[in-house]
Amino acid sequence: EAQVTQNPRYLITVTGKKLTVTCSQNMNHEYMSWYRQDPGLGLRQIYYSMNVEVTDKGDVPEGYKVSRKEKRNFPLILESPSPNQTSLYFCASSLRGRITEAFFGQGTRLTVV
Amino acid sequence: DQQVKQNSPSLSVQEGRISILNCDYTNSMFDYFLWYKKYPAEGPTFLISISSIKDKNEDGRFTVFLNKSAKHLSLHIVPSQPGDSAVYFCAHPGSNYKLTFGKGTLLTVNP
């Protein structure tokens, strides 16, 4: 089954404690990205990757890091989480090509206290 | 500055009636749009798309209309069903494959 898998689904952490949200896709997609969803703001792109070892900032990259060492995996790293990073996070992947649909993971609900 | 705007945060319709969700965009060069549907506790899923070479695209109960002169698109759901209750996002795929989303419209279909 084609899917994008994120882990964990839910996470509560404390300010400053480094964490990683994993994302894996099994569709051999070249393009992957991370979004955050906040009330009244819709979905905003954090980082994206066009292929292995190729990553770039999206609209709201501050406080986040990513890496793309393998085609299937695209982890999101919060080196020092802060309460304003409390949000719902989605990983997405798509074939290379701007008009192809994106497949989204089920989301990670992060709370930073 | 929002490039893709959904001005109605919510919409409520009766089962069997038509649901019309609207989206406006600012850049007349935008040539492709997608609609995504999102249920609570799930990721968005692709619903339907439209290219600017068309003014209409239909898939079953879902039809998207594009009015390029007004920079407006709309998603019609006919007939609406309770299972259609979800948040609907319009999106534009820009440079670097980034999807720019509207803020979403919560559709509630009442039995």
JSON list of C-alpha atoms in Angstrom, two decimals:
[
{"chain": "A", "resi": 1, "resn": "GLU", "atom": "CA", "xyz": [0.00, 0.00, 0.00]},
{"chain": "A", "resi": 2, "resn": "ALA", "atom": "CA", "xyz": [1.33, 3.42, -1.00]},
{"chain": "A", "resi": 3, "resn": "GLN", "atom": "CA", "xyz": [1.78, 5.53, 2.07]},
{"chain": "A", "resi": 4, "resn": "VAL", "atom": "CA", "xyz": [3.63, 8.21, 3.96]},
{"chain": "A", "resi": 5, "resn": "THR", "atom": "CA", "xyz": [4.35, 7.21, 7.55]},
{"chain": "A", "resi": 6, "resn": "GLN", "atom": "CA", "xyz": [5.09, 9.66, 10.32]},
{"chain": "A", "resi": 7, "resn": "ASN", "atom": "CA", "xyz": [6.18, 8.88, 13.84]},
{"chain": "A", "resi": 8, "resn": "PRO", "atom": "CA", "xyz": [5.25, 9.60, 16.51]},
{"chain": "A", "resi": 9, "resn": "ARG", "atom": "CA", "xyz": [1.58, 10.53, 16.04]},
{"chain": "A", "resi": 10, "resn": "TYR", "atom": "CA", "xyz": [1.50, 12.41, 19.33]},
{"chain": "A", "resi": 11, "resn": "LEU", "atom": "CA", "xyz": [4.33, 13.92, 21.35]},
{"chain": "A", "resi": 12, "resn": "ILE", "atom": "CA", "xyz": [4.48, 16.09, 24.45]},
{"chain": "A", "resi": 13, "resn": "THR", "atom": "CA", "xyz": [7.89, 17.46, 25.28]},
{"chain": "A", "resi": 14, "resn": "VAL", "atom": "CA", "xyz": [9.55, 20.20, 27.30]},
{"chain": "A", "resi": 15, "resn": "THR", "atom": "CA", "xyz": [11.18, 23.36, 26.04]},
{"chain": "A", "resi": 16, "resn": "GLY", "atom": "CA", "xyz": [14.72, 22.82, 24.84]},
{"chain": "A", "resi": 17, "resn": "LYS", "atom": "CA", "xyz": [14.70, 19.04, 24.61]},
{"chain": "A", "resi": 18, "resn": "LYS", "atom": "CA", "xyz": [15.80, 17.99, 21.14]},
{"chain": "A", "resi": 19, "resn": "LEU", "atom": "CA", "xyz": [13.39, 15.83, 19.21]},
{"chain": "A", "resi": 20, "resn": "THR", "atom": "CA", "xyz": [13.04, 14.22, 15.80]},
{"chain": "A", "resi": 21, "resn": "VAL", "atom": "CA", "xyz": [9.86, 13.43, 13.90]},
{"chain": "A", "resi": 22, "resn": "THR", "atom": "CA", "xyz": [10.42, 10.73, 11.32]},
{"chain": "A", "resi": 23, "resn": "CYS", "atom": "CA", "xyz": [8.83, 10.51, 7.88]},
{"chain": "A", "resi": 24, "resn": "SER", "atom": "CA", "xyz": [9.10, 7.65, 5.43]},
{"chain": "A", "resi": 25, "resn": "GLN", "atom": "CA", "xyz": [7.45, 7.06, 2.05]},
{"chain": "A", "resi": 26, "resn": "ASN", "atom": "CA", "xyz": [7.32, 3.85, 0.01]},
{"chain": "A", "resi": 27, "resn": "MET", "atom": "CA", "xyz": [6.43, 5.32, -3.39]},
{"chain": "A", "resi": 28, "resn": "ASN", "atom": "CA", "xyz": [9.95, 6.19, -4.59]},
{"chain": "A", "resi": 29, "resn": "HIS", "atom": "CA", "xyz": [8.95, 9.85, -4.70]},
{"chain": "A", "resi": 30, "resn": "GLU", "atom": "CA", "xyz": [11.69, 12.37, -5.26]},
{"chain": "A", "resi": 31, "resn": "TYR", "atom": "CA", "xyz": [10.01, 15.32, -3.64]},
{"chain": "A", "resi": 32, "resn": "MET", "atom": "CA", "xyz": [9.26, 15.49, 0.11]},
{"chain": "A", "resi": 33, "resn": "SER", "atom": "CA", "xyz": [8.23, 18.32, 2.35]},
{"chain": "A", "resi": 34, "resn": "TRP", "atom": "CA", "xyz": [7.10, 19.25, 5.84]},
{"chain": "A", "resi": 35, "resn": "TYR", "atom": "CA", "xyz": [4.13, 21.42, 6.71]},
{"chain": "A", "resi": 36, "resn": "ARG", "atom": "CA", "xyz": [2.67, 22.70, 9.91]},
{"chain": "A", "resi": 37, "resn": "GLN", "atom": "CA", "xyz": [-1.00, 23.39, 10.43]},
{"chain": "A", "resi": 38, "resn": "ASP", "atom": "CA", "xyz": [-2.15, 26.01, 12.90]},
{"chain": "A", "resi": 39, "resn": "PRO", "atom": "CA", "xyz": [-5.67, 27.30, 13.59]},
{"chain": "A", "resi": 40, "resn": "GLY", "atom": "CA", "xyz": [-6.61, 30.09, 11.21]},
{"chain": "A", "resi": 41, "resn": "LEU", "atom": "CA", "xyz": [-3.36, 29.79, 9.26]},
{"chain": "A", "resi": 42, "resn": "GLY", "atom": "CA", "xyz": [-3.89, 26.71, 7.13]},
{"chain": "A", "resi": 43, "resn": "LEU", "atom": "CA", "xyz": [-0.90, 24.61, 6.08]},
{"chain": "A", "resi": 44, "resn": "ARG", "atom": "CA", "xyz": [2.47, 26.30, 5.79]},
{"chain": "A", "resi": 45, "resn": "GLN", "atom": "CA", "xyz": [5.58, 24.73, 4.35]},
{"chain": "A", "resi": 46, "resn": "ILE", "atom": "CA", "xyz": [8.58, 24.38, 6.68]},
{"chain": "A", "resi": 47, "resn": "TYR", "atom": "CA", "xyz": [11.21, 22.68, 4.52]},
{"chain": "A", "resi": 48, "resn": "TYR", "atom": "CA", "xyz": [11.28, 20.70, 1.32]},
{"chain": "A", "resi": 49, "resn": "SER", "atom": "CA", "xyz": [13.62, 18.34, -0.47]},
{"chain": "A", "resi": 50, "resn": "MET", "atom": "CA", "xyz": [13.78, 17.80, -4.20]},
{"chain": "A", "resi": 51, "resn": "ASN", "atom": "CA", "xyz": [16.01, 14.73, -3.93]},
{"chain": "A", "resi": 52, "resn": "VAL", "atom": "CA", "xyz": [18.64, 13.05, -1.79]},
{"chain": "A", "resi": 53, "resn": "GLU", "atom": "CA", "xyz": [20.97, 15.63, -0.21]},
{"chain": "A", "resi": 54, "resn": "VAL", "atom": "CA", "xyz": [18.94, 18.50, -1.72]},
{"chain": "A", "resi": 55, "resn": "THR", "atom": "CA", "xyz": [16.92, 20.47, 0.83]},
{"chain": "A", "resi": 56, "resn": "ASP", "atom": "CA", "xyz": [15.71, 24.05, 1.07]},
{"chain": "A", "resi": 57, "resn": "LYS", "atom": "CA", "xyz": [13.69, 26.34, 3.30]},
{"chain": "A", "resi": 58, "resn": "GLY", "atom": "CA", "xyz": [9.99, 26.81, 2.95]},
{"chain": "A", "resi": 59, "resn": "ASP", "atom": "CA", "xyz": [7.93, 29.63, 4.41]},
{"chain": "A", "resi": 60, "resn": "VAL", "atom": "CA", "xyz": [8.48, 28.99, 8.12]},
{"chain": "A", "resi": 61, "resn": "PRO", "atom": "CA", "xyz": [11.86, 27.25, 8.59]},
{"chain": "A", "resi": 62, "resn": "GLU", "atom": "CA", "xyz": [13.01, 28.98, 11.80]},
{"chain": "A", "resi": 63, "resn": "GLY", "atom": "CA", "xyz": [13.71, 26.51, 14.60]},
{"chain": "A", "resi": 64, "resn": "TYR", "atom": "CA", "xyz": [13.71, 23.45, 12.35]},
{"chain": "A", "resi": 65, "resn": "LYS", "atom": "CA", "xyz": [16.27, 21.31, 10.56]},
{"chain": "A", "resi": 66, "resn": "VAL", "atom": "CA", "xyz": [15.87, 18.50, 8.06]},
{"chain": "A", "resi": 67, "resn": "SER", "atom": "CA", "xyz": [18.05, 15.96, 6.33]},
{"chain": "A", "resi": 68, "resn": "ARG", "atom": "CA", "xyz": [17.61, 13.74, 3.28]},
{"chain": "A", "resi": 69, "resn": "LYS", "atom": "CA", "xyz": [20.23, 11.01, 3.32]},
{"chain": "A", "resi": 70, "resn": "GLU", "atom": "CA", "xyz": [17.97, 8.43, 1.72]},
{"chain": "A", "resi": 71, "resn": "LYS", "atom": "CA", "xyz": [15.22, 8.89, -0.82]},
{"chain": "A", "resi": 72, "resn": "ARG", "atom": "CA", "xyz": [12.52, 7.38, 1.37]},
{"chain": "A", "resi": 73, "resn": "ASN", "atom": "CA", "xyz": [13.22, 9.25, 4.62]},
{"chain": "A", "resi": 74, "resn": "PHE", "atom": "CA", "xyz": [12.90, 12.91, 5.50]},
{"chain": "A", "resi": 75, "resn": "PRO", "atom": "CA", "xyz": [13.14, 13.54, 9.26]},
{"chain": "A", "resi": 76, "resn": "LEU", "atom": "CA", "xyz": [12.22, 16.85, 10.87]},
{"chain": "A", "resi": 77, "resn": "ILE", "atom": "CA", "xyz": [14.52, 17.91, 13.69]},
{"chain": "A", "resi": 78, "resn": "LEU", "atom": "CA", "xyz": [13.75, 20.42, 16.41]},
{"chain": "A", "resi": 79, "resn": "GLU", "atom": "CA", "xyz": [17.07, 21.14, 18.11]},
{"chain": "A", "resi": 80, "resn": "SER", "atom": "CA", "xyz": [15.60, 23.27, 20.90]},
{"chain": "A", "resi": 81, "resn": "PRO", "atom": "CA", "xyz": [11.80, 23.18, 20.79]},
{"chain": "A", "resi": 82, "resn": "SER", "atom": "CA", "xyz": [9.83, 26.15, 22.05]},
{"chain": "A", "resi": 83, "resn": "PRO", "atom": "CA", "xyz": [6.12, 26.50, 22.89]},
{"chain": "A", "resi": 84, "resn": "ASN", "atom": "CA", "xyz": [5.45, 28.36, 19.62]},
{"chain": "A", "resi": 85, "resn": "GLN", "atom": "CA", "xyz": [6.32, 25.15, 17.81]},
{"chain": "A", "resi": 86, "resn": "THR", "atom": "CA", "xyz": [3.30, 23.46, 19.32]},
{"chain": "A", "resi": 87, "resn": "SER", "atom": "CA", "xyz": [1.42, 22.48, 16.19]},
{"chain": "A", "resi": 88, "resn": "LEU", "atom": "CA", "xyz": [0.17, 19.72, 13.94]},
{"chain": "A", "resi": 89, "resn": "TYR", "atom": "CA", "xyz": [2.88, 18.59, 11.52]},
{"chain": "A", "resi": 90, "resn": "PHE", "atom": "CA", "xyz": [2.47, 16.84, 8.18]},
{"chain": "A", "resi": 91, "resn": "CYS", "atom": "CA", "xyz": [5.01, 15.22, 5.95]},
{"chain": "A", "resi": 92, "resn": "ALA", "atom": "CA", "xyz": [4.19, 14.95, 2.24]},
{"chain": "A", "resi": 93, "resn": "SER", "atom": "CA", "xyz": [5.75, 13.35, -0.81]},
{"chain": "A", "resi": 94, "resn": "SER", "atom": "CA", "xyz": [5.15, 13.57, -4.55]},
{"chain": "A", "resi": 95, "resn": "LEU", "atom": "CA", "xyz": [6.70, 12.54, -7.84]},
{"chain": "A", "resi": 96, "resn": "ARG", "atom": "CA", "xyz": [8.97, 15.05, -9.44]},
{"chain": "A", "resi": 97, "resn": "GLY", "atom": "CA", "xyz": [6.74, 17.47, -11.29]},
{"chain": "A", "resi": 98, "resn": "ARG", "atom": "CA", "xyz": [4.81, 20.40, -9.93]},
{"chain": "A", "resi": 99, "resn": "ILE", "atom": "CA", "xyz": [1.38, 19.30, -10.99]},
{"chain": "A", "resi": 100, "resn": "THR", "atom": "CA", "xyz": [1.41, 15.91, -9.41]},
{"chain": "A", "resi": 101, "resn": "GLU", "atom": "CA", "xyz": [-0.63, 15.36, -6.32]},
{"chain": "A", "resi": 102, "resn": "ALA", "atom": "CA", "xyz": [1.07, 15.19, -2.95]},
{"chain": "A", "resi": 103, "resn": "PHE", "atom": "CA", "xyz": [0.52, 12.31, -0.53]},
{"chain": "A", "resi": 104, "resn": "PHE", "atom": "CA", "xyz": [0.40, 13.27, 3.13]},
{"chain": "A", "resi": 105, "resn": "GLY", "atom": "CA", "xyz": [1.19, 11.40, 6.28]},
{"chain": "A", "resi": 106, "resn": "GLN", "atom": "CA", "xyz": [-1.35, 11.19, 9.08]},
{"chain": "A", "resi": 107, "resn": "GLY", "atom": "CA", "xyz": [0.21, 13.97, 11.06]},
{"chain": "A", "resi": 108, "resn": "THR", "atom": "CA", "xyz": [2.15, 14.45, 14.30]},
{"chain": "A", "resi": 109, "resn": "ARG", "atom": "CA", "xyz": [0.53, 16.44, 17.10]},
{"chain": "A", "resi": 110, "resn": "LEU", "atom": "CA", "xyz": [3.39, 18.13, 18.97]},
{"chain": "A", "resi": 111, "resn": "THR", "atom": "CA", "xyz": [2.96, 19.96, 22.25]},
{"chain": "A", "resi": 112, "resn": "VAL", "atom": "CA", "xyz": [5.91, 21.83, 23.74]},
{"chain": "A", "resi": 113, "resn": "VAL", "atom": "CA", "xyz": [5.47, 22.88, 27.38]},
{"chain": "B", "resi": 1, "resn": "ASP", "atom": "CA", "xyz": [0.26, 38.25, 1.63]},
{"chain": "B", "resi": 2, "resn": "GLN", "atom": "CA", "xyz": [-1.97, 35.30, 0.94]},
{"chain": "B", "resi": 3, "resn": "GLN", "atom": "CA", "xyz": [-1.75, 34.10, -2.62]},
{"chain": "B", "resi": 4, "resn": "VAL", "atom": "CA", "xyz": [-4.62, 31.66, -2.29]},
{"chain": "B", "resi": 5, "resn": "LYS", "atom": "CA", "xyz": [-7.59, 32.75, -0.21]},
{"chain": "B", "resi": 6, "resn": "GLN", "atom": "CA", "xyz": [-10.55, 30.90, 1.18]},
{"chain": "B", "resi": 7, "resn": "ASN", "atom": "CA", "xyz": [-12.71, 33.54, 2.77]},
{"chain": "B", "resi": 8, "resn": "SER", "atom": "CA", "xyz": [-15.33, 31.29, 4.30]},
{"chain": "B", "resi": 9, "resn": "PRO", "atom": "CA", "xyz": [-14.04, 29.46, 7.38]},
{"chain": "B", "resi": 10, "resn": "SER", "atom": "CA", "xyz": [-17.11, 27.25, 7.49]},
{"chain": "B", "resi": 11, "resn": "LEU", "atom": "CA", "xyz": [-20.13, 26.13, 5.50]},
{"chain": "B", "resi": 12, "resn": "SER", "atom": "CA", "xyz": [-23.13, 24.10, 6.58]},
{"chain": "B", "resi": 13, "resn": "VAL", "atom": "CA", "xyz": [-25.49, 22.37, 4.13]},
{"chain": "B", "resi": 14, "resn": "GLN", "atom": "CA", "xyz": [-28.22, 19.78, 4.23]},
{"chain": "B", "resi": 15, "resn": "GLU", "atom": "CA", "xyz": [-27.65, 16.29, 2.96]},
{"chain": "B", "resi": 16, "resn": "GLY", "atom": "CA", "xyz": [-28.60, 16.00, -0.70]},
{"chain": "B", "resi": 17, "resn": "ARG", "atom": "CA", "xyz": [-28.10, 19.68, -1.45]},
{"chain": "B", "resi": 18, "resn": "ILE", "atom": "CA", "xyz": [-25.21, 21.31, -3.26]},
{"chain": "B", "resi": 19, "resn": "SER", "atom": "CA", "xyz": [-22.08, 22.43, -1.42]},
{"chain": "B", "resi": 20, "resn": "ILE", "atom": "CA", "xyz": [-20.09, 25.24, -3.02]},
{"chain": "B", "resi": 21, "resn": "LEU", "atom": "CA", "xyz": [-16.64, 26.02, -1.65]},
{"chain": "B", "resi": 22, "resn": "ASN", "atom": "CA", "xyz": [-14.84, 29.06, -2.96]},
{"chain": "B", "resi": 23, "resn": "CYS", "atom": "CA", "xyz": [-11.23, 30.05, -3.45]},
{"chain": "B", "resi": 24, "resn": "ASP", "atom": "CA", "xyz": [-9.67, 33.24, -4.81]},
{"chain": "B", "resi": 25, "resn": "TYR", "atom": "CA", "xyz": [-6.12, 33.75, -5.97]},
{"chain": "B", "resi": 26, "resn": "THR", "atom": "CA", "xyz": [-4.00, 36.80, -6.53]},
{"chain": "B", "resi": 27, "resn": "ASN", "atom": "CA", "xyz": [-1.64, 35.92, -9.36]},
{"chain": "B", "resi": 28, "resn": "SER", "atom": "CA", "xyz": [-3.12, 35.71, -12.83]},
{"chain": "B", "resi": 29, "resn": "MET", "atom": "CA", "xyz": [-0.15, 33.58, -13.90]},
{"chain": "B", "resi": 30, "resn": "PHE", "atom": "CA", "xyz": [-1.27, 30.70, -11.69]},
{"chain": "B", "resi": 31, "resn": "ASP", "atom": "CA", "xyz": [-2.11, 27.86, -14.05]},
{"chain": "B", "resi": 32, "resn": "TYR", "atom": "CA", "xyz": [-2.96, 24.87, -11.91]},
{"chain": "B", "resi": 33, "resn": "PHE", "atom": "CA", "xyz": [-4.96, 24.28, -8.77]},
{"chain": "B", "resi": 34, "resn": "LEU", "atom": "CA", "xyz": [-5.74, 21.36, -6.53]},
{"chain": "B", "resi": 35, "resn": "TRP", "atom": "CA", "xyz": [-8.34, 20.68, -3.88]},
{"chain": "B", "resi": 36, "resn": "TYR", "atom": "CA", "xyz": [-7.53, 18.62, -0.82]},
{"chain": "B", "resi": 37, "resn": "LYS", "atom": "CA", "xyz": [-9.90, 17.19, 1.75]},
{"chain": "B", "resi": 38, "resn": "LYS", "atom": "CA", "xyz": [-8.95, 16.66, 5.37]},
{"chain": "B", "resi": 39, "resn": "TYR", "atom": "CA", "xyz": [-10.71, 14.67, 8.05]},
{"chain": "B", "resi": 40, "resn": "PRO", "atom": "CA", "xyz": [-9.82, 15.16, 11.73]},
{"chain": "B", "resi": 41, "resn": "ALA", "atom": "CA", "xyz": [-6.77, 13.15, 12.83]},
{"chain": "B", "resi": 42, "resn": "GLU", "atom": "CA", "xyz": [-5.81, 12.40, 9.23]},
{"chain": "B", "resi": 43, "resn": "GLY", "atom": "CA", "xyz": [-3.56, 14.00, 6.65]},
{"chain": "B", "resi": 44, "resn": "PRO", "atom": "CA", "xyz": [-4.99, 15.89, 3.68]},
{"chain": "B", "resi": 45, "resn": "THR", "atom": "CA", "xyz": [-5.92, 13.75, 0.68]},
{"chain": "B", "resi": 46, "resn": "PHE", "atom": "CA", "xyz": [-6.03, 14.88, -2.90]},
{"chain": "B", "resi": 47, "resn": "LEU", "atom": "CA", "xyz": [-9.53, 15.37, -4.27]},
{"chain": "B", "resi": 48, "resn": "ILE", "atom": "CA", "xyz": [-9.51, 17.02, -7.68]},
{"chain": "B", "resi": 49, "resn": "SER", "atom": "CA", "xyz": [-7.43, 19.40, -9.76]},
{"chain": "B", "resi": 50, "resn": "ILE", "atom": "CA", "xyz": [-7.86, 21.81, -12.63]},
{"chain": "B", "resi": 51, "resn": "SER", "atom": "CA", "xyz": [-5.54, 23.28, -15.20]},
{"chain": "B", "resi": 52, "resn": "SER", "atom": "CA", "xyz": [-6.02, 26.78, -16.61]},
{"chain": "B", "resi": 53, "resn": "ILE", "atom": "CA", "xyz": [-6.52, 25.33, -20.08]},
{"chain": "B", "resi": 54, "resn": "LYS", "atom": "CA", "xyz": [-9.91, 24.19, -18.82]},
{"chain": "B", "resi": 55, "resn": "ASP", "atom": "CA", "xyz": [-12.67, 26.01, -17.00]},
{"chain": "B", "resi": 56, "resn": "LYS", "atom": "CA", "xyz": [-14.23, 22.89, -15.53]},
{"chain": "B", "resi": 57, "resn": "ASN", "atom": "CA", "xyz": [-13.16, 19.47, -14.31]},
{"chain": "B", "resi": 58, "resn": "GLU", "atom": "CA", "xyz": [-15.57, 16.85, -13.07]},
{"chain": "B", "resi": 59, "resn": "ASP", "atom": "CA", "xyz": [-15.06, 13.68, -11.06]},
{"chain": "B", "resi": 60, "resn": "GLY", "atom": "CA", "xyz": [-18.22, 11.99, -9.91]},
{"chain": "B", "resi": 61, "resn": "ARG", "atom": "CA", "xyz": [-20.02, 14.23, -7.42]},
{"chain": "B", "resi": 62, "resn": "PHE", "atom": "CA", "xyz": [-17.16, 16.73, -7.41]},
{"chain": "B", "resi": 63, "resn": "THR", "atom": "CA", "xyz": [-16.73, 19.49, -9.98]},
{"chain": "B", "resi": 64, "resn": "VAL", "atom": "CA", "xyz": [-14.22, 22.31, -9.91]},
{"chain": "B", "resi": 65, "resn": "PHE", "atom": "CA", "xyz": [-14.83, 25.49, -11.89]},
{"chain": "B", "resi": 66, "resn": "LEU", "atom": "CA", "xyz": [-12.16, 28.00, -12.79]},
{"chain": "B", "resi": 67, "resn": "ASN", "atom": "CA", "xyz": [-12.93, 31.60, -13.68]},
{"chain": "B", "resi": 68, "resn": "LYS", "atom": "CA", "xyz": [-9.61, 33.04, -14.82]},
{"chain": "B", "resi": 69, "resn": "SER", "atom": "CA", "xyz": [-10.86, 36.58, -15.38]},
{"chain": "B", "resi": 70, "resn": "ALA", "atom": "CA", "xyz": [-12.15, 36.72, -11.81]},
{"chain": "B", "resi": 71, "resn": "LYS", "atom": "CA", "xyz": [-9.19, 34.74, -10.44]},
{"chain": "B", "resi": 72, "resn": "HIS", "atom": "CA", "xyz": [-11.67, 32.50, -8.70]},
{"chain": "B", "resi": 73, "resn": "LEU", "atom": "CA", "xyz": [-12.26, 28.80, -8.44]},
{"chain": "B", "resi": 74, "resn": "SER", "atom": "CA", "xyz": [-15.01, 26.85, -6.78]},
{"chain": "B", "resi": 75, "resn": "LEU", "atom": "CA", "xyz": [-15.62, 23.26, -5.78]},
{"chain": "B", "resi": 76, "resn": "HIS", "atom": "CA", "xyz": [-19.14, 21.94, -6.16]},
{"chain": "B", "resi": 77, "resn": "ILE", "atom": "CA", "xyz": [-20.29, 18.80, -4.39]},
{"chain": "B", "resi": 78, "resn": "VAL", "atom": "CA", "xyz": [-23.59, 17.40, -5.60]},
{"chain": "B", "resi": 79, "resn": "PRO", "atom": "CA", "xyz": [-25.34, 15.80, -3.85]},
{"chain": "B", "resi": 80, "resn": "SER", "atom": "CA", "xyz": [-23.65, 16.45, -0.52]},
{"chain": "B", "resi": 81, "resn": "GLN", "atom": "CA", "xyz": [-23.37, 13.54, 1.88]},
{"chain": "B", "resi": 82, "resn": "PRO", "atom": "CA", "xyz": [-22.61, 13.47, 5.62]},
{"chain": "B", "resi": 83, "resn": "GLY", "atom": "CA", "xyz": [-19.31, 11.71, 4.83]},
{"chain": "B", "resi": 84, "resn": "ASP", "atom": "CA", "xyz": [-18.24, 14.83, 2.93]},
{"chain": "B", "resi": 85, "resn": "SER", "atom": "CA", "xyz": [-17.99, 16.71, 6.22]},
{"chain": "B", "resi": 86, "resn": "ALA", "atom": "CA", "xyz": [-14.34, 17.73, 6.39]},
{"chain": "B", "resi": 87, "resn": "VAL", "atom": "CA", "xyz": [-12.01, 20.68, 5.91]},
{"chain": "B", "resi": 88, "resn": "TYR", "atom": "CA", "xyz": [-11.39, 21.52, 2.26]},
{"chain": "B", "resi": 89, "resn": "PHE", "atom": "CA", "xyz": [-8.24, 23.28, 1.12]},
{"chain": "B", "resi": 90, "resn": "CYS", "atom": "CA", "xyz": [-7.54, 24.78, -2.26]},
{"chain": "B", "resi": 91, "resn": "ALA", "atom": "CA", "xyz": [-3.88, 24.82, -3.21]},
{"chain": "B", "resi": 92, "resn": "HIS", "atom": "CA", "xyz": [-1.57, 26.07, -5.90]},
{"chain": "B", "resi": 93, "resn": "PRO", "atom": "CA", "xyz": [1.71, 24.29, -6.79]},
{"chain": "B", "resi": 94, "resn": "GLY", "atom": "CA", "xyz": [4.27, 27.01, -7.18]},
{"chain": "B", "resi": 95, "resn": "SER", "atom": "CA", "xyz": [7.94, 27.04, -7.94]},
{"chain": "B", "resi": 96, "resn": "ASN", "atom": "CA", "xyz": [10.06, 24.35, -6.33]},
{"chain": "B", "resi": 97, "resn": "TYR", "atom": "CA", "xyz": [6.95, 22.17, -6.13]},
{"chain": "B", "resi": 98, "resn": "LYS", "atom": "CA", "xyz": [5.71, 23.99, -3.05]},
{"chain": "B", "resi": 99, "resn": "LEU", "atom": "CA", "xyz": [2.01, 23.75, -2.42]},
{"chain": "B", "resi": 100, "resn": "THR", "atom": "CA", "xyz": [0.54, 27.03, -1.22]},
{"chain": "B", "resi": 101, "resn": "PHE", "atom": "CA", "xyz": [-2.68, 26.34, 0.63]},
{"chain": "B", "resi": 102, "resn": "GLY", "atom": "CA", "xyz": [-5.66, 28.44, 1.48]},
{"chain": "B", "resi": 103, "resn": "LYS", "atom": "CA", "xyz": [-6.71, 28.49, 5.12]},
{"chain": "B", "resi": 104, "resn": "GLY", "atom": "CA", "xyz": [-9.41, 25.93, 4.53]},
{"chain": "B", "resi": 105, "resn": "THR", "atom": "CA", "xyz": [-13.19, 25.75, 4.78]},
{"chain": "B", "resi": 106, "resn": "LEU", "atom": "CA", "xyz": [-14.90, 23.43, 7.24]},
{"chain": "B", "resi": 107, "resn": "LEU", "atom": "CA", "xyz": [-17.85, 21.80, 5.50]},
{"chain": "B", "resi": 108, "resn": "THR", "atom": "CA", "xyz": [-20.58, 20.27, 7.65]},
{"chain": "B", "resi": 109, "resn": "VAL", "atom": "CA", "xyz": [-23.24, 18.22, 5.90]},
{"chain": "B", "resi": 110, "resn": "ASN", "atom": "CA", "xyz": [-26.24, 17.71, 8.13]},
{"chain": "B", "resi": 111, "resn": "PRO", "atom": "CA", "xyz": [-28.34, 14.54, 7.78]}
]
